[in-house]
Short mmCIF file of C-alpha atoms in Angstrom, two decimals:
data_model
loop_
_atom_site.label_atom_id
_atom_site.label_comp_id
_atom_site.label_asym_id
_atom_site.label_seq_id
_atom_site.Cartn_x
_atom_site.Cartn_y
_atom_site.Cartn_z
CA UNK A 23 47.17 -57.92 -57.92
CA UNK A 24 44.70 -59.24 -60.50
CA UNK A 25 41.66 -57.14 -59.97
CA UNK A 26 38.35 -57.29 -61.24
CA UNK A 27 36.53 -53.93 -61.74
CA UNK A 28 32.90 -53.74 -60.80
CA UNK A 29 30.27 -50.38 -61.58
CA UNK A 30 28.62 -49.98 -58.76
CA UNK A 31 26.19 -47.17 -60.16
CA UNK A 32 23.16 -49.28 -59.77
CA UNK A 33 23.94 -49.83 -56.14
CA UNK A 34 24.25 -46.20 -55.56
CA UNK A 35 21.46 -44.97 -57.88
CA UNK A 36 19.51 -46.88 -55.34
CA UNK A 37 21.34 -45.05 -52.40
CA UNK A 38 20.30 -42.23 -54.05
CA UNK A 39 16.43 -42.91 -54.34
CA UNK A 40 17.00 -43.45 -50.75
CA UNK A 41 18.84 -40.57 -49.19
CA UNK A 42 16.92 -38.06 -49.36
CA UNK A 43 15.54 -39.17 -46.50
CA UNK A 44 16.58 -37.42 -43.16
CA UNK A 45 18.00 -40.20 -41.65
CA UNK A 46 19.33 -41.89 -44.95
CA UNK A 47 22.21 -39.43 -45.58
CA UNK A 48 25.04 -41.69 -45.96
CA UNK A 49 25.40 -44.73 -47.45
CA UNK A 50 28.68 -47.21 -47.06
CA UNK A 51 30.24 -49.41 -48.88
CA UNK A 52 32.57 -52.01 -49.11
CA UNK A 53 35.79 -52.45 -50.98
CA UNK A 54 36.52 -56.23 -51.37
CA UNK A 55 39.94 -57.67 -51.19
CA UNK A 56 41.18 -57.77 -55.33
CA UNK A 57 38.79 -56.42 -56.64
CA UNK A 58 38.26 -52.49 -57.84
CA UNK A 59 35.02 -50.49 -57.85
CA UNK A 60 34.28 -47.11 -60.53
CA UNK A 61 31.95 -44.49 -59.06
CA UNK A 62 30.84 -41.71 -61.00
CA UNK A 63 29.42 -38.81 -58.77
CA UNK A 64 26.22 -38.24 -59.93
CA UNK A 65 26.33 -34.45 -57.72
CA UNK A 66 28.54 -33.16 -55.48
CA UNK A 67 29.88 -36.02 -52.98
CA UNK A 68 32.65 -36.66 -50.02
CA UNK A 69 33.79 -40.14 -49.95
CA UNK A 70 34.70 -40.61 -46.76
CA UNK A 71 37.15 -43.77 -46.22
CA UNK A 72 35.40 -45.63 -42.86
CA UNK A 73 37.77 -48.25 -42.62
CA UNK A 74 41.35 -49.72 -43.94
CA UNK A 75 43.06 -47.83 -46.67
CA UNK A 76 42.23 -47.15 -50.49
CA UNK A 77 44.12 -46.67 -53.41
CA UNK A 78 42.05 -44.00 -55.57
CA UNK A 79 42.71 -42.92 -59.10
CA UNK A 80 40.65 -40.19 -60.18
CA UNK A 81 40.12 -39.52 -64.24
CA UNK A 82 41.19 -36.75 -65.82
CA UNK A 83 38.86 -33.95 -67.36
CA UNK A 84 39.63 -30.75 -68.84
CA UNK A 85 40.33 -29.13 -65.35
CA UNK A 86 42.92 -31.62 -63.89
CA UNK A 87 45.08 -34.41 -64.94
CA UNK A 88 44.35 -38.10 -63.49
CA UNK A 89 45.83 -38.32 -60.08
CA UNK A 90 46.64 -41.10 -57.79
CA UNK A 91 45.79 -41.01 -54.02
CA UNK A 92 46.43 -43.17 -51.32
CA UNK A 93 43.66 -42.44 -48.30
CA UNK A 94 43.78 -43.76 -44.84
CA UNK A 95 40.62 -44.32 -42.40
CA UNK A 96 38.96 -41.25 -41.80
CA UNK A 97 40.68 -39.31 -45.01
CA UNK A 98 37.70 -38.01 -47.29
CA UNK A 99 37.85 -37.31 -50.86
CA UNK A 100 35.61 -34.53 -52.22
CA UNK A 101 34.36 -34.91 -55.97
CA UNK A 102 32.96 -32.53 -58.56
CA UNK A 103 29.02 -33.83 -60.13
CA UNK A 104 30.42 -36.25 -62.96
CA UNK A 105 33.73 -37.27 -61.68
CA UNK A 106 34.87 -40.71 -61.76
CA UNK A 107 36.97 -42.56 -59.59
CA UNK A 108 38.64 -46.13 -59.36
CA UNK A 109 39.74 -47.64 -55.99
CA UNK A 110 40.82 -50.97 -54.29
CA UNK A 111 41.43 -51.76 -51.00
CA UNK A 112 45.33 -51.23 -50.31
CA UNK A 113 47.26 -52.85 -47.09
CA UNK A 114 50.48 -53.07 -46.13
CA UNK A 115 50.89 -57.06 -44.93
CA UNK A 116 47.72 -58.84 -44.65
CA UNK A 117 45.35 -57.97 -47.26
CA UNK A 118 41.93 -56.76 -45.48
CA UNK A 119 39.03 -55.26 -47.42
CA UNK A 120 38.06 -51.11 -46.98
CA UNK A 121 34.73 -49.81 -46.31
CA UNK A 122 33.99 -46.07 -47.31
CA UNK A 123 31.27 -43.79 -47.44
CA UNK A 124 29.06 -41.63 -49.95
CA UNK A 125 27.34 -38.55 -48.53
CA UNK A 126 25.89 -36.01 -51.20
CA UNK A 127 26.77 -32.14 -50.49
CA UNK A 128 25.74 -29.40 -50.33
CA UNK A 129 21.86 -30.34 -49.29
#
């Protein structure tokens, strides 16, 4: 798979301008088809996987070594405040794109 990788902290800076809103919690995504997308938690999160399946690869830090996860819909991820992850969609057969979610904890 030839994959593109794409930051998408603007997009959720902007989610996070917004969520502090009562009703503005969570804030999903989508995970094209060949392509990957970095996150970097800016506080504690949960991604939340809403739909399909995603290959993750978190980084490694002085706590942990870089790990590789596969998560199915309704799996959820939790990440430390400055953790980055990469992820792609991943299906078996036809390729589909993944949606997931970003929810801040602890609030």
């Amino acid at each position: 798979m030839n994959a593109t990788v794409h930051t998408i902290a603007s997009t959720v800076t902007s989610a996070t301008l917004v969520r502090n809103a009562p009703a503005a919690r969570k804030v999903c995504f989508e995970v094209p088809v060949t392509q990957a997308l970095s996150f970097r938690a800016h506080e504690p999160s949960v991604l939340r996987v809403t739909q399909g399946r995603v290959w993750v690869t978190r980084d490694s830090d002085a706590r942990q070594a870089s790990e590789d996860l596969v998560l199915g819909e309704g799996a959820s991820l939790r990440l430390a405040r400055g953790e980055r992850v990469v992820f792609e969609s991943w299906s078996a057969g036809q390729p589909a794109a993944s949606w997931f979610s970003w929810e801040p904890v602890g609030r």
